[in-house]
Amino acid sequence: MNSFFGRLVLKKRNSETMNSTPKKKSQFTWSIEDESRMNYIISEFINSGKFEINFKDIWSQFSDSQEIEYRRFVQKMCKKLVQSHHPKVKLVISRHWTKYEEKLLKDVLVEEIKMGKETCEIKWDDVLSKFKEKGGERDKKALQERYRNYIHPKVFVPGDRKRYIFSKEQTRAIIDYKANNSKIGWKEISEKLNEVIDMQNMLNKMTDKKNRLNEVIDNKANVKRIMPHCTPNQVRNKYNTLINRIKEPSDLLAFELMNF
């Protein structure tokens, strides 16, 4: 009986201790201006027809801060805002990649390449195992996505990918996107370019079909003119190459004189 009451007293004391422990206050503040700006960014995605939005695309427009704690704070506020004001929106949150994690993945991939493996021969279960042995905490899908989009573009079309050649129109679009919005992400730019590529591929397919119906014998016309997608990594490399050759993104005269 005494032991029973003893446990009750101990439980009560523990409860009081927990309740009396002050909660850690956030070092960041969320202003009305911050909320208005976040609302505007989300509304822009919705107006463009996107209801499944990745937070990293929102973040690229909201801030250029490299501080992880601040990013997490903004992510938390963004999640609350979406839940209360944009119920139709699905917010996709993927954990931010640190430079250390990316280096781990690169080290594993370098080991694979040194063994003489082509990109299409990489076994991702082995990569995942080695990544975890080195202290990484990601799943296989996350490793593949990071590799595909940011580290090595060849995996997009395994074993059959050369340097991506951007057209003048695509190159101009890349510069325009960055000139109009310096915080736009490489992934968002590549998605915009790929939308145009998909439309052009569809148009080419319809034209080729029409040529066959009219019995036009032309080897060039019957070739499958399918343009490949570009990756965020390729867009970033192209933009950085251009910036190294011109002083300002808005320097259209220099842009016109370039030999692409």
PDB file of C-alpha atoms in Angstrom, residues 15-186:
ATOM      1  CA  SER A  15       4.683  15.716 -13.761  1.00  0.00           C
ATOM      2  CA  GLU A  16       5.243  18.985 -11.890  1.00  0.00           C
ATOM      3  CA  THR A  17       8.903  19.013 -12.950  1.00  0.00           C
ATOM      4  CA  MET A  18       7.971  18.546 -16.612  1.00  0.00           C
ATOM      5  CA  ASN A  19       5.329  21.282 -16.440  1.00  0.00           C
ATOM      6  CA  SER A  20       7.698  23.693 -14.734  1.00  0.00           C
ATOM      7  CA  THR A  21      10.429  23.216 -17.380  1.00  0.00           C
ATOM      8  CA  PRO A  22      10.317  26.293 -19.624  1.00  0.00           C
ATOM      9  CA  LYS A  23       9.786  25.629 -23.325  1.00  0.00           C
ATOM     10  CA  LYS A  24      12.619  26.634 -25.602  1.00  0.00           C
ATOM     11  CA  LYS A  25      11.655  29.785 -27.467  1.00  0.00           C
ATOM     12  CA  SER A  26      12.419  30.143 -31.141  1.00  0.00           C
ATOM     13  CA  GLN A  27      15.204  32.596 -31.919  1.00  0.00           C
ATOM     14  CA  PHE A  28      13.369  33.625 -35.094  1.00  0.00           C
ATOM     15  CA  THR A  29      10.266  35.781 -35.531  1.00  0.00           C
ATOM     16  CA  TRP A  30       7.517  35.471 -38.130  1.00  0.00           C
ATOM     17  CA  SER A  31       6.249  38.891 -39.186  1.00  0.00           C
ATOM     18  CA  ILE A  32       3.075  39.887 -41.037  1.00  0.00           C
ATOM     19  CA  GLU A  33       5.294  40.783 -44.003  1.00  0.00           C
ATOM     20  CA  ASP A  34       6.811  37.271 -43.951  1.00  0.00           C
ATOM     21  CA  GLU A  35       3.357  35.685 -43.986  1.00  0.00           C
ATOM     22  CA  SER A  36       2.160  37.945 -46.818  1.00  0.00           C
ATOM     23  CA  ARG A  37       5.237  37.107 -48.863  1.00  0.00           C
ATOM     24  CA  MET A  38       4.840  33.389 -48.256  1.00  0.00           C
ATOM     25  CA  ASN A  39       1.160  33.614 -49.223  1.00  0.00           C
ATOM     26  CA  TYR A  40       2.111  35.388 -52.441  1.00  0.00           C
ATOM     27  CA  ILE A  41       4.683  32.721 -53.394  1.00  0.00           C
ATOM     28  CA  ILE A  42       2.220  29.885 -52.754  1.00  0.00           C
ATOM     29  CA  SER A  43      -0.520  31.723 -54.688  1.00  0.00           C
ATOM     30  CA  GLU A  44       1.826  32.090 -57.666  1.00  0.00           C
ATOM     31  CA  PHE A  45       2.298  28.307 -57.762  1.00  0.00           C
ATOM     32  CA  ILE A  46      -1.471  27.767 -57.478  1.00  0.00           C
ATOM     33  CA  ASN A  47      -2.187  30.271 -60.275  1.00  0.00           C
ATOM     34  CA  SER A  48       0.255  28.400 -62.513  1.00  0.00           C
ATOM     35  CA  GLY A  49      -1.742  25.204 -61.924  1.00  0.00           C
ATOM     36  CA  LYS A  50       0.487  23.596 -59.282  1.00  0.00           C
ATOM     37  CA  PHE A  51      -1.218  22.150 -56.225  1.00  0.00           C
ATOM     38  CA  GLU A  52       1.609  19.805 -55.234  1.00  0.00           C
ATOM     39  CA  ILE A  53       4.446  22.105 -54.208  1.00  0.00           C
ATOM     40  CA  ASN A  54       7.869  21.133 -52.930  1.00  0.00           C
ATOM     41  CA  PHE A  55       8.981  23.302 -50.027  1.00  0.00           C
ATOM     42  CA  LYS A  56      12.485  23.662 -51.462  1.00  0.00           C
ATOM     43  CA  ASP A  57      10.952  25.464 -54.475  1.00  0.00           C
ATOM     44  CA  ILE A  58       9.148  27.828 -52.091  1.00  0.00           C
ATOM     45  CA  TRP A  59      12.320  28.302 -50.048  1.00  0.00           C
ATOM     46  CA  SER A  60      14.403  29.218 -53.111  1.00  0.00           C
ATOM     47  CA  GLN A  61      12.076  32.190 -53.664  1.00  0.00           C
ATOM     48  CA  PHE A  62      11.600  33.091 -50.012  1.00  0.00           C
ATOM     49  CA  SER A  63      15.197  33.331 -48.785  1.00  0.00           C
ATOM     50  CA  ASP A  64      18.821  32.831 -49.778  1.00  0.00           C
ATOM     51  CA  SER A  65      19.898  32.098 -46.192  1.00  0.00           C
ATOM     52  CA  GLN A  66      22.150  29.066 -45.666  1.00  0.00           C
ATOM     53  CA  GLU A  67      21.166  28.666 -42.001  1.00  0.00           C
ATOM     54  CA  ILE A  68      19.545  25.269 -41.468  1.00  0.00           C
ATOM     55  CA  GLU A  69      17.698  26.271 -38.278  1.00  0.00           C
ATOM     56  CA  TYR A  70      16.075  29.246 -40.010  1.00  0.00           C
ATOM     57  CA  ARG A  71      15.071  27.068 -42.963  1.00  0.00           C
ATOM     58  CA  ARG A  72      13.390  24.623 -40.575  1.00  0.00           C
ATOM     59  CA  PHE A  73      11.592  27.489 -38.829  1.00  0.00           C
ATOM     60  CA  VAL A  74      10.269  28.836 -42.159  1.00  0.00           C
ATOM     61  CA  GLN A  75       9.292  25.301 -43.197  1.00  0.00           C
ATOM     62  CA  LYS A  76       7.246  24.934 -39.996  1.00  0.00           C
ATOM     63  CA  MET A  77       5.475  28.274 -40.575  1.00  0.00           C
ATOM     64  CA  CYS A  78       4.862  27.393 -44.230  1.00  0.00           C
ATOM     65  CA  LYS A  79       3.257  24.098 -43.213  1.00  0.00           C
ATOM     66  CA  LYS A  80       0.909  25.915 -40.800  1.00  0.00           C
ATOM     67  CA  LEU A  81       0.030  28.473 -43.467  1.00  0.00           C
ATOM     68  CA  VAL A  82      -0.804  25.805 -46.043  1.00  0.00           C
ATOM     69  CA  GLN A  83      -2.975  23.880 -43.570  1.00  0.00           C
ATOM     70  CA  SER A  84      -4.981  26.965 -42.571  1.00  0.00           C
ATOM     71  CA  HIS A  85      -5.210  28.937 -45.838  1.00  0.00           C
ATOM     72  CA  HIS A  86      -4.542  26.523 -48.726  1.00  0.00           C
ATOM     73  CA  PRO A  87      -6.229  23.183 -47.912  1.00  0.00           C
ATOM     74  CA  LYS A  88      -6.115  22.039 -51.562  1.00  0.00           C
ATOM     75  CA  VAL A  89      -2.325  22.335 -51.683  1.00  0.00           C
ATOM     76  CA  LYS A  90      -0.117  19.324 -50.964  1.00  0.00           C
ATOM     77  CA  LEU A  91       3.153  20.505 -49.448  1.00  0.00           C
ATOM     78  CA  VAL A  92       6.039  18.146 -50.199  1.00  0.00           C
ATOM     79  CA  ILE A  93       8.825  18.351 -47.638  1.00  0.00           C
ATOM     80  CA  SER A  94      12.124  16.620 -48.318  1.00  0.00           C
ATOM     81  CA  ARG A  95      14.979  16.854 -45.859  1.00  0.00           C
ATOM     82  CA  HIS A  96      17.626  19.387 -46.864  1.00  0.00           C
ATOM     83  CA  TRP A  97      20.878  17.926 -48.174  1.00  0.00           C
ATOM     84  CA  THR A  98      23.983  19.139 -46.367  1.00  0.00           C
ATOM     85  CA  LYS A  99      27.382  19.482 -48.059  1.00  0.00           C
ATOM     86  CA  TYR A 100      28.643  16.652 -45.830  1.00  0.00           C
ATOM     87  CA  GLU A 101      25.904  14.268 -47.012  1.00  0.00           C
ATOM     88  CA  GLU A 102      26.491  15.114 -50.653  1.00  0.00           C
ATOM     89  CA  LYS A 103      30.230  14.519 -50.232  1.00  0.00           C
ATOM     90  CA  LEU A 104      29.478  11.087 -48.737  1.00  0.00           C
ATOM     91  CA  LEU A 105      27.377  10.177 -51.756  1.00  0.00           C
ATOM     92  CA  LYS A 106      30.008  11.488 -54.179  1.00  0.00           C
ATOM     93  CA  ASP A 107      32.711   9.456 -52.414  1.00  0.00           C
ATOM     94  CA  VAL A 108      30.662   6.261 -52.766  1.00  0.00           C
ATOM     95  CA  LEU A 109      29.962   6.970 -56.442  1.00  0.00           C
ATOM     96  CA  VAL A 110      33.645   7.676 -57.137  1.00  0.00           C
ATOM     97  CA  GLU A 111      34.454   4.269 -55.624  1.00  0.00           C
ATOM     98  CA  GLU A 112      31.904   2.659 -57.958  1.00  0.00           C
ATOM     99  CA  ILE A 113      33.316   4.446 -61.026  1.00  0.00           C
ATOM    100  CA  LYS A 114      36.895   3.478 -60.097  1.00  0.00           C
ATOM    101  CA  MET A 115      35.736  -0.148 -60.221  1.00  0.00           C
ATOM    102  CA  GLY A 116      35.008   0.434 -63.913  1.00  0.00           C
ATOM    103  CA  LYS A 117      31.226   0.603 -63.663  1.00  0.00           C
ATOM    104  CA  GLU A 118      29.121   2.627 -66.096  1.00  0.00           C
ATOM    105  CA  THR A 119      26.356   4.835 -64.719  1.00  0.00           C
ATOM    106  CA  CYS A 120      23.720   2.353 -65.892  1.00  0.00           C
ATOM    107  CA  GLU A 121      25.491  -0.478 -64.022  1.00  0.00           C
ATOM    108  CA  ILE A 122      25.372   1.140 -60.599  1.00  0.00           C
ATOM    109  CA  LYS A 123      23.570  -1.041 -58.051  1.00  0.00           C
ATOM    110  CA  TRP A 124      21.764   1.324 -55.745  1.00  0.00           C
ATOM    111  CA  ASP A 125      21.381  -1.230 -52.968  1.00  0.00           C
ATOM    112  CA  ASP A 126      25.197  -1.369 -52.786  1.00  0.00           C
ATOM    113  CA  VAL A 127      25.424   2.440 -52.899  1.00  0.00           C
ATOM    114  CA  LEU A 128      22.877   2.707 -50.074  1.00  0.00           C
ATOM    115  CA  SER A 129      24.760   0.151 -47.974  1.00  0.00           C
ATOM    116  CA  LYS A 130      28.101   1.970 -48.389  1.00  0.00           C
ATOM    117  CA  PHE A 131      26.429   5.346 -47.799  1.00  0.00           C
ATOM    118  CA  LYS A 132      25.053   4.138 -44.464  1.00  0.00           C
ATOM    119  CA  GLU A 133      28.403   2.589 -43.518  1.00  0.00           C
ATOM    120  CA  LYS A 134      29.932   6.057 -43.888  1.00  0.00           C
ATOM    121  CA  GLY A 135      27.297   7.543 -41.575  1.00  0.00           C
ATOM    122  CA  GLY A 136      24.631   8.671 -44.053  1.00  0.00           C
ATOM    123  CA  GLU A 137      20.920   8.463 -43.205  1.00  0.00           C
ATOM    124  CA  ARG A 138      18.985   8.487 -46.476  1.00  0.00           C
ATOM    125  CA  ASP A 139      16.853   5.967 -48.346  1.00  0.00           C
ATOM    126  CA  LYS A 140      17.622   4.618 -51.807  1.00  0.00           C
ATOM    127  CA  LYS A 141      15.110   6.845 -53.580  1.00  0.00           C
ATOM    128  CA  ALA A 142      16.653   9.990 -52.060  1.00  0.00           C
ATOM    129  CA  LEU A 143      20.143   8.939 -53.214  1.00  0.00           C
ATOM    130  CA  GLN A 144      18.931   8.268 -56.757  1.00  0.00           C
ATOM    131  CA  GLU A 145      17.085  11.589 -56.967  1.00  0.00           C
ATOM    132  CA  ARG A 146      20.071  13.576 -55.695  1.00  0.00           C
ATOM    133  CA  TYR A 147      22.370  11.787 -58.126  1.00  0.00           C
ATOM    134  CA  ARG A 148      19.996  12.263 -61.051  1.00  0.00           C
ATOM    135  CA  ASN A 149      19.227  15.936 -60.504  1.00  0.00           C
ATOM    136  CA  TYR A 150      22.356  17.424 -59.016  1.00  0.00           C
ATOM    137  CA  ILE A 151      25.429  15.214 -59.312  1.00  0.00           C
ATOM    138  CA  HIS A 152      25.561  13.313 -62.584  1.00  0.00           C
ATOM    139  CA  PRO A 153      23.119  13.979 -65.440  1.00  0.00           C
ATOM    140  CA  LYS A 154      23.988  10.792 -67.383  1.00  0.00           C
ATOM    141  CA  VAL A 155      21.726   8.668 -65.205  1.00  0.00           C
ATOM    142  CA  PHE A 156      18.690  10.426 -66.737  1.00  0.00           C
ATOM    143  CA  VAL A 157      19.184   8.256 -69.857  1.00  0.00           C
ATOM    144  CA  PRO A 158      21.421   5.442 -68.512  1.00  0.00           C
ATOM    145  CA  GLY A 159      24.565   4.846 -70.544  1.00  0.00           C
ATOM    146  CA  ASP A 160      23.430   7.029 -73.443  1.00  0.00           C
ATOM    147  CA  ARG A 161      23.836  10.680 -72.504  1.00  0.00           C
ATOM    148  CA  LYS A 162      26.300  13.184 -73.899  1.00  0.00           C
ATOM    149  CA  ARG A 163      26.766  16.821 -72.984  1.00  0.00           C
ATOM    150  CA  TYR A 164      23.386  18.532 -73.206  1.00  0.00           C
ATOM    151  CA  ILE A 165      23.250  21.072 -76.036  1.00  0.00           C
ATOM    152  CA  PHE A 166      20.874  23.939 -75.296  1.00  0.00           C
ATOM    153  CA  SER A 167      19.289  25.838 -78.175  1.00  0.00           C
ATOM    154  CA  LYS A 168      19.528  29.636 -78.398  1.00  0.00           C
ATOM    155  CA  GLU A 169      15.884  29.879 -77.313  1.00  0.00           C
ATOM    156  CA  GLN A 170      16.514  27.692 -74.248  1.00  0.00           C
ATOM    157  CA  THR A 171      19.657  29.623 -73.347  1.00  0.00           C
ATOM    158  CA  ARG A 172      17.811  32.928 -73.611  1.00  0.00           C
ATOM    159  CA  ALA A 173      15.006  31.503 -71.437  1.00  0.00           C
ATOM    160  CA  ILE A 174      17.494  30.459 -68.725  1.00  0.00           C
ATOM    161  CA  ILE A 175      18.967  33.969 -68.622  1.00  0.00           C
ATOM    162  CA  ASP A 176      15.520  35.596 -68.622  1.00  0.00           C
ATOM    163  CA  TYR A 177      14.261  33.410 -65.756  1.00  0.00           C
ATOM    164  CA  LYS A 178      17.276  34.316 -63.614  1.00  0.00           C
ATOM    165  CA  ALA A 179      17.212  37.999 -64.600  1.00  0.00           C
ATOM    166  CA  ASN A 180      13.519  38.298 -63.651  1.00  0.00           C
ATOM    167  CA  ASN A 181      13.795  36.238 -60.455  1.00  0.00           C
ATOM    168  CA  SER A 182      17.251  35.687 -58.990  1.00  0.00           C
ATOM    169  CA  LYS A 183      15.870  33.257 -56.379  1.00  0.00           C
ATOM    170  CA  ILE A 184      14.245  30.863 -58.843  1.00  0.00           C
ATOM    171  CA  GLY A 185      15.581  27.314 -58.404  1.00  0.00           C
ATOM    172  CA  TRP A 186      17.399  25.280 -61.049  1.00  0.00           C
TER     173      TRP A 186
END
